[in-house]
CSV table of C-alpha atoms and ligand atoms in Angstrom, one decimal:
chain,number,residue,atom,x,y,z
Z,1,MET,CA,11.1,-10.7,11.7
Z,2,SER,CA,9.4,-13.8,12.9
Z,3,TYR,CA,8.6,-11.9,16.1
Z,4,GLU,CA,6.6,-9.4,14.1
Z,5,VAL,CA,4.8,-12.1,12.1
Z,6,ILE,CA,3.8,-13.9,15.3
Z,7,MET,CA,2.5,-10.7,16.9
Z,8,ARG,CA,0.3,-9.5,14.1
Z,9,ARG,CA,-2.5,-11.7,13.0
Z,10,PRO,CA,-3.0,-11.5,9.2
Z,11,PHE,CA,-6.1,-9.6,8.2
Z,12,VAL,CA,-8.0,-9.7,5.0
Z,13,ALA,CA,-11.1,-7.6,4.4
Z,14,GLY,CA,-13.5,-7.7,1.5
Z,15,ASN,CA,-14.9,-4.3,0.5
Z,16,TRP,CA,-18.1,-5.1,-1.4
Z,17,LYS,CA,-18.6,-1.4,-2.2
Z,18,MET,CA,-22.1,-0.8,-3.7
Z,19,PHE,CA,-22.6,-4.4,-4.8
Z,20,LYS,CA,-24.9,-7.2,-3.6
Z,21,THR,CA,-28.5,-7.0,-2.5
Z,22,ALA,CA,-29.4,-9.2,0.5
Z,23,ALA,CA,-30.5,-11.9,-1.8
Z,24,GLU,CA,-27.3,-11.8,-3.8
Z,25,ALA,CA,-25.2,-11.7,-0.6
Z,26,ARG,CA,-26.8,-15.0,0.5
Z,27,ILE,CA,-25.6,-16.7,-2.7
Z,28,LEU,CA,-22.1,-15.2,-2.4
Z,29,LEU,CA,-21.9,-16.4,1.3
Z,30,SER,CA,-23.0,-19.9,0.3
Z,31,GLU,CA,-20.0,-19.9,-2.0
Z,32,LEU,CA,-17.5,-18.3,0.4
Z,33,LEU,CA,-18.3,-20.1,3.6
Z,34,PRO,CA,-17.2,-23.6,2.7
Z,35,GLY,CA,-13.8,-22.3,1.7
Z,36,LEU,CA,-13.3,-19.6,4.4
Z,37,SER,CA,-14.5,-21.3,7.5
Z,38,SER,CA,-11.5,-23.7,7.9
Z,39,ILE,CA,-9.0,-20.8,7.7
Z,40,LYS,CA,-8.3,-19.9,11.3
Z,41,GLU,CA,-5.0,-18.1,11.0
Z,42,VAL,CA,-6.5,-15.0,9.3
Z,43,GLU,CA,-8.8,-12.4,10.7
Z,44,ILE,CA,-11.4,-12.3,7.9
Z,45,VAL,CA,-13.9,-9.4,7.5
Z,46,LEU,CA,-16.7,-8.9,5.0
Z,47,CYS,CA,-17.9,-5.3,4.4
Z,48,PRO,CA,-21.2,-5.3,2.6
Z,49,PRO,CA,-23.4,-2.2,1.9
Z,50,PHE,CA,-25.4,-0.9,4.9
Z,51,THR,CA,-28.7,-2.7,3.9
Z,52,THR,CA,-26.9,-6.0,3.6
Z,53,ILE,CA,-25.1,-5.8,6.9
Z,54,LEU,CA,-27.9,-7.3,9.0
Z,55,PRO,CA,-28.5,-10.4,6.8
Z,56,VAL,CA,-24.8,-11.0,6.4
Z,57,ALA,CA,-24.2,-10.7,10.1
Z,58,SER,CA,-27.0,-13.3,10.8
Z,59,LEU,CA,-25.6,-15.7,8.2
Z,60,LEU,CA,-22.1,-15.3,9.7
Z,61,GLU,CA,-23.3,-16.0,13.3
Z,62,GLY,CA,-21.3,-18.8,14.8
Z,63,THR,CA,-18.4,-18.4,12.3
Z,64,ALA,CA,-15.2,-16.6,13.0
Z,65,ILE,CA,-15.8,-14.2,10.1
Z,66,GLY,CA,-16.4,-10.6,11.1
Z,67,VAL,CA,-18.6,-8.0,9.5
Z,68,GLY,CA,-17.7,-4.4,8.7
Z,69,ALA,CA,-19.3,-1.3,7.3
Z,70,GLN,CA,-17.8,0.9,4.6
Z,71,ASN,CA,-18.4,4.3,6.2
Z,72,MET,CA,-20.3,6.0,9.1
Z,73,HIS,CA,-20.9,9.4,10.6
Z,74,TRP,CA,-18.9,10.4,13.7
Z,75,GLU,CA,-21.9,11.6,15.8
Z,76,LYS,CA,-23.6,9.0,18.0
Z,77,GLU,CA,-27.0,10.2,16.8
Z,78,GLY,CA,-28.6,13.4,15.4
Z,79,ALA,CA,-30.4,15.2,12.5
Z,80,PHE,CA,-28.1,14.0,9.7
Z,81,THR,CA,-30.4,12.7,7.0
Z,82,GLY,CA,-29.0,9.6,5.2
Z,83,GLU,CA,-26.2,9.0,7.7
Z,84,VAL,CA,-25.6,6.0,9.9
Z,85,ALA,CA,-24.1,6.4,13.5
Z,86,PRO,CA,-21.5,4.3,15.2
Z,87,PRO,CA,-23.8,2.7,17.8
Z,88,MET,CA,-26.1,1.6,15.0
Z,89,LEU,CA,-23.2,-0.2,13.3
Z,90,ALA,CA,-21.9,-1.6,16.6
Z,91,GLU,CA,-25.0,-3.7,17.0
Z,92,PHE,CA,-24.1,-5.8,14.0
Z,93,CYS,CA,-20.5,-5.0,13.1
Z,94,LYS,CA,-17.1,-5.0,14.6
Z,95,TYR,CA,-15.2,-3.1,11.9
Z,96,VAL,CA,-15.7,0.0,9.7
Z,97,ILE,CA,-13.7,1.1,6.7
Z,98,LEU,CA,-13.0,4.8,6.9
Z,99,GLY,CA,-11.5,7.3,4.5
Z,100,HIS,CA,-11.6,5.1,1.5
Z,101,SER,CA,-10.3,7.0,-1.5
Z,102,GLU,CA,-13.7,6.7,-3.3
Z,103,ARG,CA,-15.3,8.5,-0.3
Z,104,ARG,CA,-12.5,11.1,-0.4
Z,105,ALA,CA,-12.8,11.6,-4.2
Z,106,TYR,CA,-16.6,11.4,-4.7
Z,107,PHE,CA,-18.0,12.5,-1.4
Z,108,GLY,CA,-15.6,15.2,-0.2
Z,109,GLU,CA,-14.3,13.3,2.7
Z,110,THR,CA,-11.4,15.2,4.3
Z,111,ASP,CA,-8.7,14.1,6.7
Z,112,ASP,CA,-10.5,16.0,9.4
Z,113,ASN,CA,-13.7,14.0,8.8
Z,114,VAL,CA,-11.7,10.7,8.7
Z,115,ASN,CA,-10.1,11.7,12.0
Z,116,ARG,CA,-13.5,12.3,13.7
Z,117,LYS,CA,-14.7,9.0,12.4
Z,118,VAL,CA,-11.6,7.0,13.5
Z,119,LYS,CA,-12.0,8.4,17.0
Z,120,ALA,CA,-15.7,7.8,17.1
Z,121,ALA,CA,-15.2,4.2,15.9
Z,122,LEU,CA,-12.7,3.6,18.8
Z,123,THR,CA,-15.1,5.2,21.3
Z,124,HIS,CA,-17.9,2.8,20.2
Z,125,GLY,CA,-15.7,-0.3,20.2
Z,126,LEU,CA,-15.4,-0.6,16.4
Z,127,VAL,CA,-12.1,-1.4,14.7
Z,128,PRO,CA,-11.4,1.3,12.1
Z,129,ILE,CA,-9.8,0.3,8.9
Z,130,MET,CA,-8.4,3.6,7.9
Z,131,CYS,CA,-7.4,4.0,4.2
Z,132,VAL,CA,-4.6,6.2,3.0
Z,133,GLY,CA,-3.0,6.4,-0.4
Z,134,GLU,CA,-1.7,8.7,-3.1
Z,135,THR,CA,-3.3,9.5,-6.5
Z,136,LEU,CA,-1.5,8.8,-9.8
Z,137,THR,CA,-0.6,12.5,-10.1
Z,138,GLU,CA,0.9,12.6,-6.6
Z,139,ASN,CA,2.8,9.4,-7.3
Z,140,GLU,CA,4.3,10.7,-10.5
Z,141,ALA,CA,5.1,14.0,-8.8
Z,142,GLY,CA,7.2,12.0,-6.3
Z,143,ILE,CA,5.2,13.1,-3.2
Z,144,THR,CA,3.8,9.7,-2.1
Z,145,ARG,CA,5.6,10.0,1.3
Z,146,GLU,CA,4.2,13.4,2.0
Z,147,VAL,CA,0.7,12.5,1.0
Z,148,VAL,CA,0.6,9.1,2.9
Z,149,ILE,CA,2.2,10.6,6.0
Z,150,THR,CA,-0.1,13.6,6.1
Z,151,GLN,CA,-3.2,11.3,5.8
Z,152,THR,CA,-1.9,9.0,8.4
Z,153,LYS,CA,-0.9,11.8,10.8
Z,154,LYS,CA,-4.2,13.8,10.4
Z,155,GLY,CA,-6.4,10.7,10.4
Z,156,LEU,CA,-4.8,9.5,13.7
Z,157,SER,CA,-4.6,12.9,15.3
Z,158,GLY,CA,-5.5,12.5,19.0
Z,159,VAL,CA,-5.5,8.7,19.0
Z,160,ASP,CA,-3.6,7.7,22.0
Z,161,SER,CA,-1.1,4.8,22.5
Z,162,ALA,CA,-3.7,2.7,24.3
Z,163,SER,CA,-6.0,2.7,21.2
Z,164,ILE,CA,-3.6,2.7,18.3
Z,165,ALA,CA,-3.1,-1.1,18.2
Z,166,SER,CA,-6.8,-1.5,17.5
Z,167,VAL,CA,-6.5,0.6,14.4
Z,168,VAL,CA,-6.0,-1.2,11.1
Z,169,ILE,CA,-4.4,0.9,8.3
Z,170,ALA,CA,-4.9,0.1,4.6
Z,171,TYR,CA,-2.4,1.5,2.2
Z,172,GLU,CA,-4.3,1.8,-1.1
Z,173,PRO,CA,-2.6,3.8,-3.9
Z,174,VAL,CA,-5.6,5.4,-5.7
Z,175,TRP,CA,-4.2,4.5,-9.1
Z,176,ALA,CA,-4.3,0.8,-8.2
Z,177,ILE,CA,-7.9,0.7,-7.0
Z,178,GLY,CA,-10.2,-1.1,-9.5
Z,179,THR,CA,-7.8,-0.6,-12.3
Z,180,GLY,CA,-6.3,-4.1,-12.5
Z,181,ARG,CA,-2.9,-2.3,-12.1
Z,182,ALA,CA,-1.7,-3.3,-8.6
Z,183,ALA,CA,1.4,-1.7,-7.0
Z,184,THR,CA,4.4,-3.9,-7.0
Z,185,ALA,CA,4.7,-5.8,-3.8
Z,186,GLU,CA,8.1,-4.2,-3.2
Z,187,GLY,CA,6.6,-0.7,-3.8
Z,188,ALA,CA,3.8,-1.4,-1.4
Z,189,ASN,CA,6.2,-2.7,1.2
Z,190,ASN,CA,8.4,0.4,0.9
Z,191,VAL,CA,5.4,2.6,1.7
Z,192,ILE,CA,4.0,0.3,4.5
Z,193,ALA,CA,7.3,-0.4,6.2
Z,194,GLY,CA,9.4,2.6,5.3
Z,195,MET,CA,6.8,5.3,5.6
Z,196,ILE,CA,3.7,4.3,7.6
Z,197,ARG,CA,5.2,1.9,10.2
Z,198,SER,CA,8.2,4.1,10.6
Z,199,TRP,CA,6.0,7.1,11.2
Z,200,LEU,CA,4.1,5.0,13.8
Z,201,SER,CA,7.4,4.1,15.4
Z,202,GLN,CA,8.5,7.7,15.7
Z,203,ASN,CA,5.2,8.8,17.1
Z,204,TYR,CA,4.1,5.9,19.3
Z,205,GLY,CA,7.3,4.0,19.9
Z,206,ASP,CA,8.6,0.8,18.3
Z,207,ASP,CA,6.7,-1.7,20.4
Z,208,ILE,CA,3.3,-0.2,19.7
Z,209,ALA,CA,4.1,0.4,16.0
Z,210,GLN,CA,4.8,-3.3,15.7
Z,211,GLN,CA,1.3,-4.2,16.8
Z,212,VAL,CA,-0.6,-2.2,14.2
Z,213,ARG,CA,-1.8,-4.2,11.2
Z,214,ILE,CA,-1.1,-2.4,7.9
Z,215,LEU,CA,-2.7,-3.8,4.8
Z,216,TYR,CA,-2.2,-3.3,1.1
Z,217,GLY,CA,-5.2,-2.7,-1.2
Z,218,GLY,CA,-5.6,-2.1,-4.9
Z,219,SER,CA,-6.2,-4.8,-7.5
Z,220,VAL,CA,-5.3,-7.6,-5.1
Z,221,LYS,CA,-6.2,-10.9,-6.8
Z,222,ALA,CA,-5.7,-14.6,-6.3
Z,223,SER,CA,-2.9,-14.5,-8.8
Z,224,ASN,CA,-0.9,-11.7,-7.0
Z,225,ALA,CA,-1.8,-12.0,-3.3
Z,226,ALA,CA,1.1,-14.2,-2.3
Z,227,GLU,CA,3.6,-11.7,-3.7
Z,228,PHE,CA,2.4,-9.1,-1.3
Z,229,PHE,CA,2.1,-11.4,1.7
Z,230,GLN,CA,5.7,-12.6,1.3
Z,231,PHE,CA,6.7,-9.3,2.9
Z,232,PRO,CA,6.3,-9.6,6.7
Z,233,GLU,CA,5.4,-5.9,7.0
Z,234,ILE,CA,2.3,-6.4,4.7
Z,235,ASP,CA,-0.2,-7.8,7.2
Z,236,GLY,CA,-3.0,-8.6,4.8
Z,237,ALA,CA,-5.2,-6.9,2.2
Z,238,LEU,CA,-8.3,-4.8,1.6
Z,239,VAL,CA,-9.8,-6.4,-1.4
Z,240,GLY,CA,-12.5,-4.8,-3.6
Z,241,GLY,CA,-13.5,-6.4,-6.9
Z,242,ALA,CA,-12.0,-9.8,-6.1
Z,243,SER,CA,-13.9,-10.1,-2.8
Z,244,LEU,CA,-17.1,-10.5,-4.8
Z,245,LYS,CA,-15.9,-13.8,-6.3
Z,246,ALA,CA,-15.4,-16.8,-4.2
Z,247,ALA,CA,-12.9,-18.3,-6.6
Z,248,GLU,CA,-10.7,-15.2,-6.1
Z,249,PHE,CA,-11.3,-14.3,-2.4
Z,250,ILE,CA,-10.8,-17.7,-0.9
Z,251,PRO,CA,-7.3,-18.1,-2.4
Z,252,ILE,CA,-6.4,-14.6,-1.3
Z,253,VAL,CA,-7.3,-15.4,2.3
Z,254,LYS,CA,-5.4,-18.7,2.1
Z,255,ALA,CA,-2.3,-16.8,0.8
Z,256,ALA,CA,-2.5,-14.6,3.9
Z,257,ALA,CA,-2.4,-17.6,6.2
Z,258,ARG,CA,1.4,-17.8,5.9
A,1,PGA,P1,-9.9,-3.2,-5.8
A,1,PGA,O1,-10.4,-2.2,-4.7
A,1,PGA,O2,-9.4,-4.5,-5.1
A,1,PGA,O3,-11.2,-3.5,-6.6
A,1,PGA,O4,-8.8,-2.6,-6.6
A,1,PGA,C1,-9.8,-2.1,-3.4
A,1,PGA,C2,-10.5,-1.2,-2.6
A,1,PGA,O5,-11.1,-0.2,-3.1
A,1,PGA,O6,-10.5,-1.3,-1.3
């Protein structure tokens, strides 16, 4: 167990979703930085909306906090109105969230699209944070395993063993996102360890599977973060609503520095 904990650096990403203008982001950063900059054990990433990436990236220069986007196109350029290409992000970001359930549900993102994006991210030196997770209906129908494994398998199709350790996977049950109703830590651990990591082991071998960071996401708050992080298989969190409040996000990151 301790071997795994040592190998995988805890990872906490804040998904700002469609919140924060550049001016508002400056205020939030002034509240976050004093608390976050002393936490060295955790890989911390902030994912603002596209227009706020550049100002956030300049304000974070010289800190260890990384910047990520929330989506991107898979082509490196082209006539795709309204889209943003991987090399455009790579100028300012190191990370990109891909396949978030809100993109799947509201913007028709498929496993095939997610797969193209994951591969494009890796090609352009971006760390993909690939989201998987079942809906409430799927959860109640008892098909969580099937859904999560299918999304993982299709999303990672064609990703070779040399690249897989750079991928971060976020298990985000859809029914827990933005609802205030988090999964139980034990339930999240069962999916992360028993389904996702065990699928990685079977397909990439144990050694490589042990290097992949797998996060939990869905109503993570200051008050419940430590429950999740007590499980060594849960390597951190993808945080939505609570990442917009310094008083919530800072304690979550601290809890991950176990
Ligand atoms: P939430 O969102 O923390 O607000 O539930 C998580 C996410 O969407 O990544």
